[in-house]
């Protein structure tokens, strides 16, 4: 069985970056300076994932305060509400309040925004391995306070995502649904527009509504449930909620080895839940090396 | 005077001379600076009219999780993880059987005993929260780890009580994570009870805040060995004057459960929001107290900020305490 490695989500900030943000928040550094540090840190991350020979990786999202924030700040009609707990963790995000889905703002230029480090949203790498990251539409809604009509907002988000794909000329996209979803029909147009990796939670859900279209990959806990809806199924195996370094990923994948020719192996959650020093070691464990 | 006792929850903003070098002070130098900060904070608390002064704002502790964790064997801190935005905390990894390497709060007890202060309350971090905020790379289950932390806290509280002497010692178990996972309320119950098991002469408080469902906590109250529940309410209450205090509706639910118990329990009512500089006028705090008094007798009601005031400046923190005391005195006079 061929293993294909994938690292997705927010990567933990280095001490340098955390301290830099602290100085910026205290007004001791201007937005241009911090933007340069984010760029440098992103480049160092790309060097690391190349050294680890990861097949695919998302942007490190070093200027994302949480997995929704920059997207929420880019769409008119969405404002930031109070802090809310992210699942059953000790990490919090600002709960978006969605009244309607309006125009898409500029995501790719340098600009100062409220309540988040300066944009651009992504620090792209010209590489076949690089994936843009977007939070799943179903989870976005679940994690928000929705004032307007839910189905209109769902459709609106999909339209904005299609616009993002077009404007940024996204070739490969990773969508992360941290909450269990039942219905994935909303992604039909998106998977036609670009090669899409979907990271799901739970055992599957209903993919039959996407028709004959296929994701490039669906990554979850049970590849048997979604293998026929994608080119390459995947399994979340590298534990982002444990500091143990070992061959857990390989062990987790062993039972599937006789049933699949190729399998993507990914992290279970953003590495942002780990101390940076552990994350930097775990990137070398996706295919077994500790 | 045992009606409407005013108390703080625990932390208070450290003076810059302590916080800026907190991690670089060594041994006796740290003790001397932390003592100075504690005495200054104690002075502020007493000037505000606070009836229970806690431990003077937790000047010996960097924060509630790291302080005990860094005094244990079997846990290693690899570095910070994000709490929110650019705020991080040092999260420990439990890699072996945990043991208390040194006492967590002995210095505070010694100081206050030496000062002859009797009106103190010692906050300690609860076993469930310690478990929930740690990586568990050793114990076979979350329950097993929570109970191990419970046994360590029992050892700590037992020693604090022994150092304190004959008089009743108020201990506040801080459990901000208590209601995070509804399915684990049984673990909260067992591990908190383990922390105080077999220790006489202690009045046990439990502090929970920012819960999305206090009902989960209220459900286990009859079985919890806790006498006072210090809870956050102000953060969820509008600041306009009105006798309908939306943020305090859970007080009635607290009363409903308390009424079913033969053992008397008290409520510590959060009356000021520690997340905002907005200065609640005494009139607003008065309304909040009066609303709660519809359901809880004055000798069963204590008054406190929602949580530790470390998030506010010392000036704002002081004024919030002062306004709480003014409101309390007005209400007490009208009883």
Tab-separated table of N, CA and C in Angstrom, chain A residues 5-81:
chain	number	residue	atom	x	y	z
A	5	UNK	N	1.359	11.350	2.476
A	5	UNK	CA	1.235	12.124	3.714
A	5	UNK	C	0.609	13.503	3.472
A	6	UNK	N	-0.182	13.917	4.444
A	6	UNK	CA	-0.869	15.209	4.351
A	6	UNK	C	-0.905	15.863	5.726
A	7	UNK	N	-0.443	17.091	5.792
A	7	UNK	CA	-0.523	17.875	7.028
A	7	UNK	C	-1.443	19.056	6.765
A	8	UNK	N	-2.487	19.181	7.577
A	8	UNK	CA	-3.437	20.279	7.341
A	8	UNK	C	-3.650	21.084	8.624
A	9	UNK	N	-4.168	22.280	8.439
A	9	UNK	CA	-4.615	23.100	9.564
A	9	UNK	C	-3.581	24.092	10.050
A	10	UNK	N	-3.936	24.784	11.121
A	10	UNK	CA	-3.044	25.810	11.671
A	10	UNK	C	-1.839	25.131	12.308
A	11	UNK	N	-0.664	25.593	11.924
A	11	UNK	CA	0.564	25.061	12.510
A	11	UNK	C	0.954	25.963	13.680
A	12	UNK	N	1.476	25.399	14.786
A	12	UNK	CA	1.753	26.246	15.961
A	12	UNK	C	2.798	27.328	15.679
A	13	UNK	N	2.578	28.475	16.257
A	13	UNK	CA	3.501	29.592	16.072
A	13	UNK	C	4.779	29.356	16.873
A	14	UNK	N	5.869	29.805	16.320
A	14	UNK	CA	7.146	29.703	17.036
A	14	UNK	C	7.177	30.752	18.141
A	15	UNK	N	8.140	30.607	19.032
A	15	UNK	CA	8.285	31.592	20.105
A	15	UNK	C	8.549	32.978	19.516
A	16	UNK	N	9.364	33.003	18.464
A	16	UNK	CA	9.664	34.284	17.806
A	16	UNK	C	8.375	34.941	17.330
A	17	UNK	N	7.528	34.158	16.697
A	17	UNK	CA	6.302	34.734	16.140
A	17	UNK	C	5.352	35.172	17.256
A	18	UNK	N	5.254	34.374	18.297
A	18	UNK	CA	4.362	34.754	19.416
A	18	UNK	C	4.824	36.058	20.048
A	19	UNK	N	6.120	36.159	20.241
A	19	UNK	CA	6.648	37.390	20.850
A	19	UNK	C	6.468	38.581	19.913
A	20	UNK	N	6.636	38.323	18.620
A	20	UNK	CA	6.442	39.393	17.643
A	20	UNK	C	4.998	39.886	17.681
A	21	UNK	N	4.062	38.939	17.750
A	21	UNK	CA	2.651	39.341	17.857
A	21	UNK	C	2.416	40.164	19.120
A	22	UNK	N	3.073	39.767	20.206
A	22	UNK	CA	2.935	40.501	21.465
A	22	UNK	C	3.393	41.944	21.293
A	23	UNK	N	4.538	42.123	20.630
A	23	UNK	CA	5.056	43.486	20.416
A	23	UNK	C	4.113	44.280	19.524
A	24	UNK	N	3.590	43.605	18.513
A	24	UNK	CA	2.668	44.281	17.588
A	24	UNK	C	1.383	44.698	18.319
A	25	UNK	N	0.879	43.813	19.164
A	25	UNK	CA	-0.346	44.139	19.907
A	25	UNK	C	-0.127	45.309	20.859
A	26	UNK	N	1.105	45.444	21.355
A	26	UNK	CA	1.398	46.553	22.261
A	26	UNK	C	1.786	47.826	21.508
A	27	UNK	N	1.701	47.767	20.191
A	27	UNK	CA	1.994	48.941	19.382
A	27	UNK	C	3.483	49.207	19.218
A	28	UNK	N	4.327	48.207	19.490
A	28	UNK	CA	5.771	48.416	19.386
A	28	UNK	C	6.320	48.011	18.013
A	29	UNK	N	5.427	47.656	17.118
A	29	UNK	CA	5.866	47.194	15.797
A	29	UNK	C	4.735	47.491	14.813
A	30	UNK	N	5.092	47.919	13.589
A	30	UNK	CA	3.988	48.235	12.678
A	30	UNK	C	3.587	47.003	11.852
A	31	UNK	N	2.484	47.150	11.139
A	31	UNK	CA	1.888	46.015	10.432
A	31	UNK	C	2.807	45.454	9.359
A	32	UNK	N	3.582	46.350	8.697
A	32	UNK	CA	4.502	45.877	7.659
A	32	UNK	C	5.571	44.962	8.233
A	33	UNK	N	6.073	45.381	9.384
A	33	UNK	CA	7.141	44.587	10.015
A	33	UNK	C	6.635	43.195	10.386
A	34	UNK	N	5.442	43.167	10.989
A	34	UNK	CA	4.941	41.848	11.412
A	34	UNK	C	4.621	40.991	10.197
A	35	UNK	N	4.178	41.622	9.149
A	35	UNK	CA	3.865	40.874	7.941
A	35	UNK	C	5.123	40.192	7.392
A	36	UNK	N	6.244	40.907	7.485
A	36	UNK	CA	7.512	40.322	7.023
A	36	UNK	C	7.920	39.124	7.878
A	37	UNK	N	7.669	39.231	9.184
A	37	UNK	CA	8.011	38.110	10.074
A	37	UNK	C	7.134	36.899	9.735
A	38	UNK	N	5.842	37.141	9.485
A	38	UNK	CA	4.937	36.033	9.132
A	38	UNK	C	5.442	35.336	7.853
A	39	UNK	N	5.891	36.160	6.909
A	39	UNK	CA	6.398	35.603	5.650
A	39	UNK	C	7.629	34.726	5.916
A	40	UNK	N	8.539	35.251	6.714
A	40	UNK	CA	9.762	34.489	7.029
A	40	UNK	C	9.428	33.176	7.742
A	41	UNK	N	8.498	33.263	8.683
A	41	UNK	CA	8.116	32.070	9.450
A	41	UNK	C	7.437	31.045	8.534
A	42	UNK	N	6.632	31.527	7.603
A	42	UNK	CA	5.970	30.622	6.650
A	42	UNK	C	7.021	29.911	5.808
A	43	UNK	N	8.031	30.659	5.377
A	43	UNK	CA	9.084	30.049	4.562
A	43	UNK	C	9.846	28.978	5.356
A	44	UNK	N	10.073	29.264	6.632
A	44	UNK	CA	10.761	28.268	7.471
A	44	UNK	C	9.906	27.004	7.602
A	45	UNK	N	8.596	27.188	7.699
A	45	UNK	CA	7.679	26.032	7.765
A	45	UNK	C	7.751	25.227	6.461
A	46	UNK	N	7.779	25.925	5.330
A	46	UNK	CA	7.859	25.201	4.052
A	46	UNK	C	9.168	24.408	3.951
A	47	UNK	N	10.241	24.988	4.480
A	47	UNK	CA	11.515	24.249	4.494
A	47	UNK	C	11.377	22.973	5.341
A	48	UNK	N	10.669	23.116	6.479
A	48	UNK	CA	10.516	21.972	7.385
A	48	UNK	C	9.705	20.850	6.729
A	49	UNK	N	8.570	21.201	6.114
A	49	UNK	CA	7.737	20.135	5.545
A	49	UNK	C	8.396	19.491	4.321
A	50	UNK	N	9.247	20.269	3.651
A	50	UNK	CA	10.008	19.672	2.537
A	50	UNK	C	11.033	18.681	3.085
A	51	UNK	N	11.691	19.100	4.143
A	51	UNK	CA	12.684	18.226	4.773
A	51	UNK	C	12.020	16.930	5.258
A	52	UNK	N	10.785	17.049	5.732
A	52	UNK	CA	10.055	15.869	6.223
A	52	UNK	C	9.454	15.060	5.072
A	53	UNK	N	9.629	15.548	3.841
A	53	UNK	CA	9.112	14.875	2.634
A	53	UNK	C	7.605	14.670	2.671
A	54	UNK	N	6.875	15.631	3.217
A	54	UNK	CA	5.411	15.507	3.202
A	54	UNK	C	4.911	15.667	1.769
A	55	UNK	N	3.970	14.834	1.393
A	55	UNK	CA	3.464	14.880	0.016
A	55	UNK	C	2.537	16.077	-0.195
A	56	UNK	N	1.725	16.354	0.807
A	56	UNK	CA	0.827	17.510	0.738
A	56	UNK	C	0.823	18.215	2.084
A	57	UNK	N	0.672	19.524	2.025
A	57	UNK	CA	0.550	20.301	3.264
A	57	UNK	C	-0.239	21.567	2.954
A	58	UNK	N	-0.966	22.029	3.949
A	58	UNK	CA	-1.677	23.292	3.756
A	58	UNK	C	-0.761	24.443	4.152
A	59	UNK	N	-1.197	25.623	3.820
A	59	UNK	CA	-0.582	26.841	4.302
A	59	UNK	C	-0.488	26.731	5.840
A	60	UNK	N	0.553	27.272	6.454
A	60	UNK	CA	0.631	27.153	7.927
A	60	UNK	C	-0.366	28.052	8.660
A	61	UNK	N	-0.944	29.005	7.951
A	61	UNK	CA	-1.991	29.863	8.537
A	61	UNK	C	-1.488	30.592	9.778
A	62	UNK	N	-0.279	31.107	9.686
A	62	UNK	CA	0.324	31.738	10.865
A	62	UNK	C	-0.377	33.030	11.277
A	63	UNK	N	-1.101	33.645	10.364
A	63	UNK	CA	-1.813	34.854	10.786
A	63	UNK	C	-3.318	34.594	10.967
A	64	UNK	N	-3.681	33.350	11.167
A	64	UNK	CA	-5.067	33.018	11.474
A	64	UNK	C	-5.187	32.872	13.001
A	65	UNK	N	-5.954	33.722	13.604
A	65	UNK	CA	-6.156	33.589	15.055
A	65	UNK	C	-7.032	32.371	15.371
A	66	UNK	N	-7.889	31.988	14.458
A	66	UNK	CA	-8.620	30.726	14.581
A	66	UNK	C	-9.046	30.274	13.194
A	67	UNK	N	-9.637	29.102	13.084
A	67	UNK	CA	-9.852	28.539	11.738
A	67	UNK	C	-10.979	29.223	10.957
A	68	UNK	N	-11.699	30.136	11.577
A	68	UNK	CA	-12.746	30.846	10.849
A	68	UNK	C	-12.405	32.312	10.599
A	69	UNK	N	-11.570	32.873	11.445
A	69	UNK	CA	-11.455	34.339	11.540
A	69	UNK	C	-11.184	35.063	10.213
A	70	UNK	N	-10.102	34.720	9.480
A	70	UNK	CA	-9.819	35.494	8.272
A	70	UNK	C	-10.930	35.385	7.214
A	71	UNK	N	-11.600	34.253	7.185
A	71	UNK	CA	-12.689	34.106	6.218
A	71	UNK	C	-13.884	34.950	6.687
A	72	UNK	N	-14.177	34.881	7.972
A	72	UNK	CA	-15.274	35.692	8.507
A	72	UNK	C	-15.021	37.173	8.251
A	73	UNK	N	-13.743	37.585	8.379
A	73	UNK	CA	-13.419	39.006	8.193
A	73	UNK	C	-13.399	39.410	6.720
A	74	UNK	N	-13.419	38.424	5.833
A	74	UNK	CA	-13.336	38.722	4.398
A	74	UNK	C	-14.707	38.823	3.734
A	75	UNK	N	-15.740	38.468	4.457
A	75	UNK	CA	-17.064	38.434	3.834
A	75	UNK	C	-17.983	39.431	4.529
A	76	UNK	N	-18.507	40.333	3.745
A	76	UNK	CA	-19.422	41.341	4.288
A	76	UNK	C	-20.704	40.642	4.774
A	77	UNK	N	-21.202	41.086	5.912
A	77	UNK	CA	-22.401	40.450	6.485
A	77	UNK	C	-22.078	39.535	7.656
A	78	UNK	N	-20.763	39.304	7.858
A	78	UNK	CA	-20.346	38.478	9.000
A	78	UNK	C	-19.558	39.365	9.970
A	79	UNK	N	-19.939	39.337	11.236
A	79	UNK	CA	-19.201	40.076	12.260
A	79	UNK	C	-18.701	39.085	13.314
A	80	UNK	N	-17.782	39.565	14.147
A	80	UNK	CA	-17.227	38.669	15.167
A	80	UNK	C	-17.979	38.830	16.481
A	81	UNK	N	-18.379	37.723	17.052
A	81	UNK	CA	-19.074	37.734	18.334
A	81	UNK	C	-18.121	37.398	19.467
